[in-house]
CSV table of C-alpha atoms in Angstrom, one decimal:
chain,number,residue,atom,x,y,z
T,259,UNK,CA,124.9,66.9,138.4
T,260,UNK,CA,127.1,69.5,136.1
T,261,UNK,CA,127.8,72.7,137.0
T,262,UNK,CA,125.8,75.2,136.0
T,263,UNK,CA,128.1,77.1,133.5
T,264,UNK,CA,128.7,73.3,131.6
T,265,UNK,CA,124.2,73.2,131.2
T,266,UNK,CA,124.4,76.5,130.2
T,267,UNK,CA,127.2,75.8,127.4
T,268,UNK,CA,124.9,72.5,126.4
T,269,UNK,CA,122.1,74.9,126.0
T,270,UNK,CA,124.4,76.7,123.7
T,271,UNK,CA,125.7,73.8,121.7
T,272,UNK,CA,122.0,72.5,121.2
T,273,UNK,CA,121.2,76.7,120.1
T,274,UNK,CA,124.2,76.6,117.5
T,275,UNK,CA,123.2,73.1,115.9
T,276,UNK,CA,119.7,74.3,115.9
T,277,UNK,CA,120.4,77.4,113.6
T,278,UNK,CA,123.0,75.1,111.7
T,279,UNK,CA,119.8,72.8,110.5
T,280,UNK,CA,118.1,75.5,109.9
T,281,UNK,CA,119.5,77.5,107.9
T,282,UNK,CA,120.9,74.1,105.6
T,283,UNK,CA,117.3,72.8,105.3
T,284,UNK,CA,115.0,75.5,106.4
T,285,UNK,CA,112.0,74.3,109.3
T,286,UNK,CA,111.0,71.5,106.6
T,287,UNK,CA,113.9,70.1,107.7
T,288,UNK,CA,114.0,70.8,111.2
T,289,UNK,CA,113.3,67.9,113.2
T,290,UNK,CA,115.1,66.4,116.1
T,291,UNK,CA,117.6,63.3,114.2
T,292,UNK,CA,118.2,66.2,112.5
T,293,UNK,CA,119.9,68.5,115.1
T,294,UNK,CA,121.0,65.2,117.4
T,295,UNK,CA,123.0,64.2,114.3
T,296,UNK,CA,124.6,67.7,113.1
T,297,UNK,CA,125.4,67.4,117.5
T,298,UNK,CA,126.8,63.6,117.6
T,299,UNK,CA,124.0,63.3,120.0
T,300,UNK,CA,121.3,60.9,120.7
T,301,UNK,CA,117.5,62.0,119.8
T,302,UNK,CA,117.1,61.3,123.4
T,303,UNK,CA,119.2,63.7,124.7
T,304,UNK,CA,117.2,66.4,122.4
T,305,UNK,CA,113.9,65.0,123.7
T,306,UNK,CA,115.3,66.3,127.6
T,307,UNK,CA,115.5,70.3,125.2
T,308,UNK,CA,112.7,70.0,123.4
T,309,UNK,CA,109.5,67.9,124.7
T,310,UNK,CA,107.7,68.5,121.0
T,311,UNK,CA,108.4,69.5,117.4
T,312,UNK,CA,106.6,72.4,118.2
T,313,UNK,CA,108.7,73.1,121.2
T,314,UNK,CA,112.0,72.4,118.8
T,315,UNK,CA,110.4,75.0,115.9
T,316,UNK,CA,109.6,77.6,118.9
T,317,UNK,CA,113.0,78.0,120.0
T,318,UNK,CA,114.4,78.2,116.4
T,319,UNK,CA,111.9,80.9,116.2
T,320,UNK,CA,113.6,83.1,119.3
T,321,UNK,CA,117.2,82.0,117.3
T,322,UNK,CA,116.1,83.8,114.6
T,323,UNK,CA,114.1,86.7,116.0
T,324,UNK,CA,117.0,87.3,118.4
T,325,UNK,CA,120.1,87.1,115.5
T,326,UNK,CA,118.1,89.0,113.2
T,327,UNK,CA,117.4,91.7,115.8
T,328,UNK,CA,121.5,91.9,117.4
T,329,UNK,CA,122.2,92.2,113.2
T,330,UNK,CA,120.4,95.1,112.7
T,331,UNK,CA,122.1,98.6,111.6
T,332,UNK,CA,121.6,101.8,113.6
T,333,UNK,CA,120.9,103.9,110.5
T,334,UNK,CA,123.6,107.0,110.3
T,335,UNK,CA,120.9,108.8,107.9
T,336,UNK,CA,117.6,110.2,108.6
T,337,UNK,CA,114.3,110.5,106.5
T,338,UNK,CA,114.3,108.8,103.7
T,339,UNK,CA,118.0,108.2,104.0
T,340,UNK,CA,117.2,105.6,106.9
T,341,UNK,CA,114.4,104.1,105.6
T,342,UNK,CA,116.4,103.4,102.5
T,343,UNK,CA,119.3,102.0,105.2
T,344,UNK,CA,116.5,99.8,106.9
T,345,UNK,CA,115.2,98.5,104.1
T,346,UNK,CA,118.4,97.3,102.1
T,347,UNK,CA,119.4,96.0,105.7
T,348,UNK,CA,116.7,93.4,105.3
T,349,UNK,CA,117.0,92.5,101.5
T,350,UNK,CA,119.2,88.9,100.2
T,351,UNK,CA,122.4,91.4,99.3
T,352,UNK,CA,124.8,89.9,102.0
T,353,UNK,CA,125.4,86.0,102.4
T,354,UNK,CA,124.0,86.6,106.1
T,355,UNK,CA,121.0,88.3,104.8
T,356,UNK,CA,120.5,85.4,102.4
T,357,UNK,CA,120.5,83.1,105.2
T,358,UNK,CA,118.2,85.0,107.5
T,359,UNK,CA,115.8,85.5,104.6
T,360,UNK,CA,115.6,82.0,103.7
T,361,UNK,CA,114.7,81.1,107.5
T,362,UNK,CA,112.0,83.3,108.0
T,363,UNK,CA,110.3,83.4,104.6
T,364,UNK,CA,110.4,78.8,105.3
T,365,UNK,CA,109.1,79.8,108.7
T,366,UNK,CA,106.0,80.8,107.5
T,367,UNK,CA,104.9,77.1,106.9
T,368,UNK,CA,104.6,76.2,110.0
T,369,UNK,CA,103.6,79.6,111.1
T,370,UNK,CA,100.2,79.4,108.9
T,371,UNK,CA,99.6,76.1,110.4
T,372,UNK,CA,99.5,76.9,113.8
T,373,UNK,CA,97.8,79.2,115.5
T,374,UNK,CA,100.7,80.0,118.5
T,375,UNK,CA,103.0,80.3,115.8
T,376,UNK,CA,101.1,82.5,113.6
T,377,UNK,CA,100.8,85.0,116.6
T,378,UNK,CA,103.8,85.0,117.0
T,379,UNK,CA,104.8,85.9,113.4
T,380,UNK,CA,101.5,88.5,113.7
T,381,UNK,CA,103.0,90.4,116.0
T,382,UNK,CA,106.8,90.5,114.6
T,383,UNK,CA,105.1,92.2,111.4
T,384,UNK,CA,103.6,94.4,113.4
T,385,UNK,CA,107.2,95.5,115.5
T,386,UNK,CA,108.9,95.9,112.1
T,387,UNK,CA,106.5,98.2,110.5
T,388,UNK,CA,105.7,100.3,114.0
T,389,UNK,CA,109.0,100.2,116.0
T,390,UNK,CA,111.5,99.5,112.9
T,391,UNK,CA,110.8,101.4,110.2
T,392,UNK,CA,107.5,104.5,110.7
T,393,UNK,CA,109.6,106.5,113.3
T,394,UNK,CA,112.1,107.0,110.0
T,395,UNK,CA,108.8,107.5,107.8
T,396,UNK,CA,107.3,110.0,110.0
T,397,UNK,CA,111.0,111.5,110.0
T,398,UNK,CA,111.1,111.9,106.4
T,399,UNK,CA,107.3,113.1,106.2
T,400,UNK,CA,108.4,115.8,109.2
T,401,UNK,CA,111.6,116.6,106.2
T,402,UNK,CA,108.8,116.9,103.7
T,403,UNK,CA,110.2,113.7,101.7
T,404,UNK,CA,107.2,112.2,101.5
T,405,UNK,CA,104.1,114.1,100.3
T,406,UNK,CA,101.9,115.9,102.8
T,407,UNK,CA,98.7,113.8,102.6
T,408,UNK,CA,100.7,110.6,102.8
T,409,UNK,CA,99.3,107.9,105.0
T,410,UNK,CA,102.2,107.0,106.9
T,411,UNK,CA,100.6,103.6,107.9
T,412,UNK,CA,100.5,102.8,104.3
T,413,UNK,CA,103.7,104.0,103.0
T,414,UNK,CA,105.4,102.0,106.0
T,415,UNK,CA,102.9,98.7,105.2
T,416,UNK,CA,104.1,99.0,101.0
T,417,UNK,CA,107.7,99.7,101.6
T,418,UNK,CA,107.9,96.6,103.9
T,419,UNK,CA,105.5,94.6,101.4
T,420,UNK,CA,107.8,95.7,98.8
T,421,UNK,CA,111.1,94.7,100.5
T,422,UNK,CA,109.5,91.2,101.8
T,423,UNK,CA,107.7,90.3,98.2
T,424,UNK,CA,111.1,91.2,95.8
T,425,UNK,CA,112.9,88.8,98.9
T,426,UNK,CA,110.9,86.3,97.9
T,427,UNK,CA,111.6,86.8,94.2
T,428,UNK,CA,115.0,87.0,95.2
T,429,UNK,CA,116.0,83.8,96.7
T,430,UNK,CA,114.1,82.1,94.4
T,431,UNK,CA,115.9,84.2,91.1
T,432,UNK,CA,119.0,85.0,92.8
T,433,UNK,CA,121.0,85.5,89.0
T,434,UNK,CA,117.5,87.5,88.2
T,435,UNK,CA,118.5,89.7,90.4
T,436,UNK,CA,121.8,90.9,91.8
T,437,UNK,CA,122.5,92.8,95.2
T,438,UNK,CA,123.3,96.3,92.8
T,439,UNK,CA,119.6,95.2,91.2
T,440,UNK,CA,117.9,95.3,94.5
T,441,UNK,CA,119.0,98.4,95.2
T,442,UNK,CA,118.3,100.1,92.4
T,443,UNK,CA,114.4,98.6,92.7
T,444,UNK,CA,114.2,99.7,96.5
T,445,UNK,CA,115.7,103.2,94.7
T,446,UNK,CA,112.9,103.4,92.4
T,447,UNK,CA,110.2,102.4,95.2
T,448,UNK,CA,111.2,105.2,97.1
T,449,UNK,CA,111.3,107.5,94.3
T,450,UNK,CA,107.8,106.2,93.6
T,451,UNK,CA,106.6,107.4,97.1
T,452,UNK,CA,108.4,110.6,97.5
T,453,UNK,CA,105.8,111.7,95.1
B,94,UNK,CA,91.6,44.9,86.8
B,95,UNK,CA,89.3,48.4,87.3
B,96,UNK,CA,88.0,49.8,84.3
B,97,UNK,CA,90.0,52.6,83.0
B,98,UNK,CA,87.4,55.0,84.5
B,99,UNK,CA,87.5,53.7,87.4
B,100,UNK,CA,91.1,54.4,87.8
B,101,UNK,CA,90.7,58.3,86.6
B,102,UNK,CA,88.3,58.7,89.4
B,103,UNK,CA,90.4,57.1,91.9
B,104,UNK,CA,93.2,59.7,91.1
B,105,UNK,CA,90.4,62.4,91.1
B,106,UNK,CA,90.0,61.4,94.6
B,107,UNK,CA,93.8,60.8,95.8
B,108,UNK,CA,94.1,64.6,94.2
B,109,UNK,CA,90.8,65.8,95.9
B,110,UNK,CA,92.0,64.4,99.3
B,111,UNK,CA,95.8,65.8,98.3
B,112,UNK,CA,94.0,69.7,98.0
B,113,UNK,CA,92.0,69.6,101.2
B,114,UNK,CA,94.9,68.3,103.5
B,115,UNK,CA,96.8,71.2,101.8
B,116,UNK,CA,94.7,73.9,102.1
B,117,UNK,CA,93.7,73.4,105.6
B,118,UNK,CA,96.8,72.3,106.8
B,119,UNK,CA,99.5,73.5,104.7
B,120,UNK,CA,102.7,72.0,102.9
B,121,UNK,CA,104.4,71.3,106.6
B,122,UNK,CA,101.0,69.2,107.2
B,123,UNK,CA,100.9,67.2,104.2
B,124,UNK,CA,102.2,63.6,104.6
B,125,UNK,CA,100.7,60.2,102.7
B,126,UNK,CA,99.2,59.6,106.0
B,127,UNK,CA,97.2,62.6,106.1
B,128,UNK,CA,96.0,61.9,102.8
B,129,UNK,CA,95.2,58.5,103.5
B,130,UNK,CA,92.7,59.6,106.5
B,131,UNK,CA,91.8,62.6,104.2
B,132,UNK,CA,89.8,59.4,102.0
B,133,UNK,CA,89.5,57.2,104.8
B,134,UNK,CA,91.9,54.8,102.7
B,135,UNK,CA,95.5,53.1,103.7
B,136,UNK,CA,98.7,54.7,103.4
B,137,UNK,CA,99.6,51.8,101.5
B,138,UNK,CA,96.8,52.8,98.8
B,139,UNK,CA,98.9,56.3,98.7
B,140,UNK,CA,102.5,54.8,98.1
B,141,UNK,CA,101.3,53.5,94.9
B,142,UNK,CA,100.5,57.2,93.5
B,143,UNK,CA,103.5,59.0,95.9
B,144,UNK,CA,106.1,56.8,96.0
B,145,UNK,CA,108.2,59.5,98.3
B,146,UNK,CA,107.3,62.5,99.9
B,147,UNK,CA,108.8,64.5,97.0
B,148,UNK,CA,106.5,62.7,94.7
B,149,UNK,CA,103.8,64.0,97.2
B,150,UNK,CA,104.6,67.8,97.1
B,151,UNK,CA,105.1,67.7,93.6
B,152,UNK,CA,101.5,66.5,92.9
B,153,UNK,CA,100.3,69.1,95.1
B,154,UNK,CA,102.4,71.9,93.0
B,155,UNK,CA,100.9,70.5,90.7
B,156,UNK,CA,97.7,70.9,91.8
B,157,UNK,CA,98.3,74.6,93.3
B,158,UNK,CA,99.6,75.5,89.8
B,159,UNK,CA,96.1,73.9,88.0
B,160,UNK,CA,94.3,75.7,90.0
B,161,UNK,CA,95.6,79.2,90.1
B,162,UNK,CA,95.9,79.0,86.3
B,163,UNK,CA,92.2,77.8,85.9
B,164,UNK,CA,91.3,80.6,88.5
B,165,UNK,CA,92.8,83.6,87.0
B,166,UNK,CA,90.3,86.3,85.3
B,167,UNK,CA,91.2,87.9,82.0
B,168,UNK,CA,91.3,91.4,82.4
B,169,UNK,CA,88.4,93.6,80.8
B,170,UNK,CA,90.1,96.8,80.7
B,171,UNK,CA,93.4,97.7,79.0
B,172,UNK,CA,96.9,98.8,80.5
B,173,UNK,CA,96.8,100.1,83.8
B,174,UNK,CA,93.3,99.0,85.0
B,175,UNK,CA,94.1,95.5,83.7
B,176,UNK,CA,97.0,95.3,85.6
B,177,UNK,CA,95.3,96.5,88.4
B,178,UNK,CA,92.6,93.5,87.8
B,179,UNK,CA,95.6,91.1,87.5
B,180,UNK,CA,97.2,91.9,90.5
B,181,UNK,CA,93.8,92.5,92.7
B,182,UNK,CA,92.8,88.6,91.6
B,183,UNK,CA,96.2,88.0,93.1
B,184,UNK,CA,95.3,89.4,96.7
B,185,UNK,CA,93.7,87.5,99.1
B,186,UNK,CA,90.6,89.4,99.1
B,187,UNK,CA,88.2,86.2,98.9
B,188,UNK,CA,88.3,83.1,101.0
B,189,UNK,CA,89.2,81.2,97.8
B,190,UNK,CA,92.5,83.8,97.3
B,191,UNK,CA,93.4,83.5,100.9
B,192,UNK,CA,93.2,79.0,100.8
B,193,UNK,CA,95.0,79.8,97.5
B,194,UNK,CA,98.0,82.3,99.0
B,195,UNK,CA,98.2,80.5,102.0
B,196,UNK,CA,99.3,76.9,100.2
B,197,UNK,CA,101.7,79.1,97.7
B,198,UNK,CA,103.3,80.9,101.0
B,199,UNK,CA,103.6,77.4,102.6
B,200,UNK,CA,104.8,75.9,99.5
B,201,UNK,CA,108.4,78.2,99.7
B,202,UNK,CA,109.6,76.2,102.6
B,203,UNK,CA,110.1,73.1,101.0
B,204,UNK,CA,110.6,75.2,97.9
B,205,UNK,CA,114.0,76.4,99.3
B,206,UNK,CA,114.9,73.2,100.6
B,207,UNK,CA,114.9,71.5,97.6
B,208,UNK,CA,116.5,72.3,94.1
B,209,UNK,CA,114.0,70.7,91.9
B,210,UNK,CA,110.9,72.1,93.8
B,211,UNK,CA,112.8,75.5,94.1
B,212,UNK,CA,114.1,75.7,89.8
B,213,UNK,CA,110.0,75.3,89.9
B,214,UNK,CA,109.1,78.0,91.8
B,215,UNK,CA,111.8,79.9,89.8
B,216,UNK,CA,110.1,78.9,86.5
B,217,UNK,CA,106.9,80.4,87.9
B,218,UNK,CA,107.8,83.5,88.9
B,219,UNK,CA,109.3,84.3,85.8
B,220,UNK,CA,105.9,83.5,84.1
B,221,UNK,CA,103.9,85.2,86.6
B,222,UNK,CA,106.1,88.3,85.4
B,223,UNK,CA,106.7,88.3,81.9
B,224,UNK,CA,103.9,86.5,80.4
B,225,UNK,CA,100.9,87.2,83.3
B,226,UNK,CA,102.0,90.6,83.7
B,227,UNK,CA,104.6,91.9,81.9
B,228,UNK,CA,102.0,92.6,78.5
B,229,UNK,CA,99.2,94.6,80.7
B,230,UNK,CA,102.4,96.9,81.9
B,231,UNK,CA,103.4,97.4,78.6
B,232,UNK,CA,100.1,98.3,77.3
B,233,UNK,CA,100.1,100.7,80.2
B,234,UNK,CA,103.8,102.1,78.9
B,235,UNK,CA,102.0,102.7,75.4
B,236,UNK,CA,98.9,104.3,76.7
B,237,UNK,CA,101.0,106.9,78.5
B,238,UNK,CA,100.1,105.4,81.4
B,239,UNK,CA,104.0,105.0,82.8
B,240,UNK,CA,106.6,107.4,82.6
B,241,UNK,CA,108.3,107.2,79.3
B,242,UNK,CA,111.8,106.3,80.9
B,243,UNK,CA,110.6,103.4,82.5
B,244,UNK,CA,112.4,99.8,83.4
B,245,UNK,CA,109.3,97.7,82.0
B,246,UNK,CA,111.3,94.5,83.8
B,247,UNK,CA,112.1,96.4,86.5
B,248,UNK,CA,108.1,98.1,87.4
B,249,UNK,CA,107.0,94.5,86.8
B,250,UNK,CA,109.1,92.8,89.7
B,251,UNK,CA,108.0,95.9,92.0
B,252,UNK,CA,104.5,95.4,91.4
B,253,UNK,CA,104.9,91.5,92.1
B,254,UNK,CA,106.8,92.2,95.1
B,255,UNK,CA,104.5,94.3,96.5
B,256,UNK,CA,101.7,92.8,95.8
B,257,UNK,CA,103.2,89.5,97.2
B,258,UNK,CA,104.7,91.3,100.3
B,259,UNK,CA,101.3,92.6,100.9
B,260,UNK,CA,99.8,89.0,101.0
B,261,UNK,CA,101.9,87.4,103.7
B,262,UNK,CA,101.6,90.6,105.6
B,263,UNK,CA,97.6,89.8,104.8
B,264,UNK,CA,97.7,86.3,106.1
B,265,UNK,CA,98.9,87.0,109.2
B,266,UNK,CA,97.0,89.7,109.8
B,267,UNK,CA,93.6,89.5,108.1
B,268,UNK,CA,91.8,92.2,111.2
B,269,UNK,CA,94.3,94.5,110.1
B,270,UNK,CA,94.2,94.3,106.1
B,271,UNK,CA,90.3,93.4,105.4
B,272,UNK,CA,89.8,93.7,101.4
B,273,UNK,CA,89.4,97.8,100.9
B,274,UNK,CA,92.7,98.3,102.3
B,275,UNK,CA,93.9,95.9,100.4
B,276,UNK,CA,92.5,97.4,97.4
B,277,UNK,CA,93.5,100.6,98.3
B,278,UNK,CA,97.1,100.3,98.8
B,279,UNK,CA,97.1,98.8,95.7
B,280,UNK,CA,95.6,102.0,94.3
B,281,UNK,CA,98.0,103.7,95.9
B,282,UNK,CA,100.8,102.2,94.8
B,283,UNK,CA,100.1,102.2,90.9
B,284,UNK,CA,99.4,105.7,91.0
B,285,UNK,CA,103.3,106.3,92.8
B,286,UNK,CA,104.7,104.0,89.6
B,287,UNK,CA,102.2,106.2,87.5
B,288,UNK,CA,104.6,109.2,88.2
């Protein structure tokens, strides 16, 4: 039987070739040869990790839900300053953010297909627009950046509509539109807003 | 040797089949054995339309594209209330718009993965912009509808992205986005562009 601290550095060898798959071939290409090859290990070890596909597409979930939450910025702004900050940290600017972009917009394949999975992604959407980015809305409403009858549910549900739809566009069009383009949108969208 | 009409029904039905595995299942669902049960016939039968699984998605692009063309309304107002009718046709407001945004969403994953599928996707985008949306925004620029000084290009990708962004946040959470806020945010955000 191996020591404990050699399962645990498995577990991580088996995490690391999971993200590598990933974010190569997105979750259509996600499947177990797949991540036994990229490991120079046998399917059947894989099986002993993951008992399903779904199981397999689960964990690559919590990979990417747990590296895109350590990458986050602590804004240094407030207001409208750090929603600004929030919001570029999501869009395709960096080649990480590119990467992290292109795994969760081909996560949402699978995600419409099943119903576990679709939770799952129903209540991320609703963590970034409540806990991520309205306590810097209602901050820059409270600085009178935002006009007084706003509805701050739906200035935080446009901005991250916004930010997720020109993604999209993004990695599809990424000549189209260059990181200093981005920016300048997500500039105009909050110009937009501030009324 | 079937009669030619025989054969143009057949692929009626291989296509029929090809839509209902894709709506209710999605792009991650859709293999030639699916569509094979879908018409109770043999996956052999389906390797002489598909010959590979690319062949396979590509038909159903296809299709999705057929579809949402034939779909679309023409706009009865002018400028800024026909782009409002463009992009409200666009969000999934009926059960048709949601089967119809939720094969489009699914349809990025292997979108990404693939050049050919994703120079596609690419193509359409730029089409939704400039020639489904682009002319109604600037009809609204010469009504006086927009600020003078504004980036046609640039308030035509915002208005996709949003209203994109807004669907997948729509999909996953119908209970929270039922069709009047939908609509509403909508409002909302062309009278911010308005300025």
């Amino acid at each position: 039987m191996p020591a404990k601290g050699d399962h645990d550095a498995r577990r991580r060898d088996v995490s690391e070739a999971v993200w590598r798959v990933l974010a190569a071939h997105g979750f259509d290409g996600l499947t177990l040869r797949a991540v036994a090859a990229e490991m120079g290990a046998s399917t059947g070890l894989l099986t002993h990790y993951f008992p399903s596909k779904k199981a397999l597409v689960a964990h690559a979930l919590d990979l990417a839900e747990d590296r895109t939450v350590a990458g986050r910025l602590t804004p240094s702004g407030r207001g409208m300053a750090a929603v600004r900050e929030v919001l570029a940290d999501v869009l395709p600017i960096s080649d990480t953010a590119v990467e992290m972009n292109r795994v969760w917009v081909s996560s949402w394949d699978a995600a419409l297909a099943d119903p576990d999975l679709g939770a799952r992604e129903t209540g991320r959407y609703e963590r970034i627009r409540s806990e991520r980015l309205r306590p810097f809305v209602e901050q820059a409403h409270d600085l009178g950046e935002l006009p007084r009858d706003a509805d701050l549910d739906d200035v935080t549900a446009t901005l991250v509509a916004f930010t997720h739809g020109l993604t999209v566009q993004v990695l599809f069009d990424p000549d189209r539109f260059p990181p200093e383009r981005q920016l300048a949108l997500l500039d105009g969208m909050l110009t937009a807003l501030s009324g």
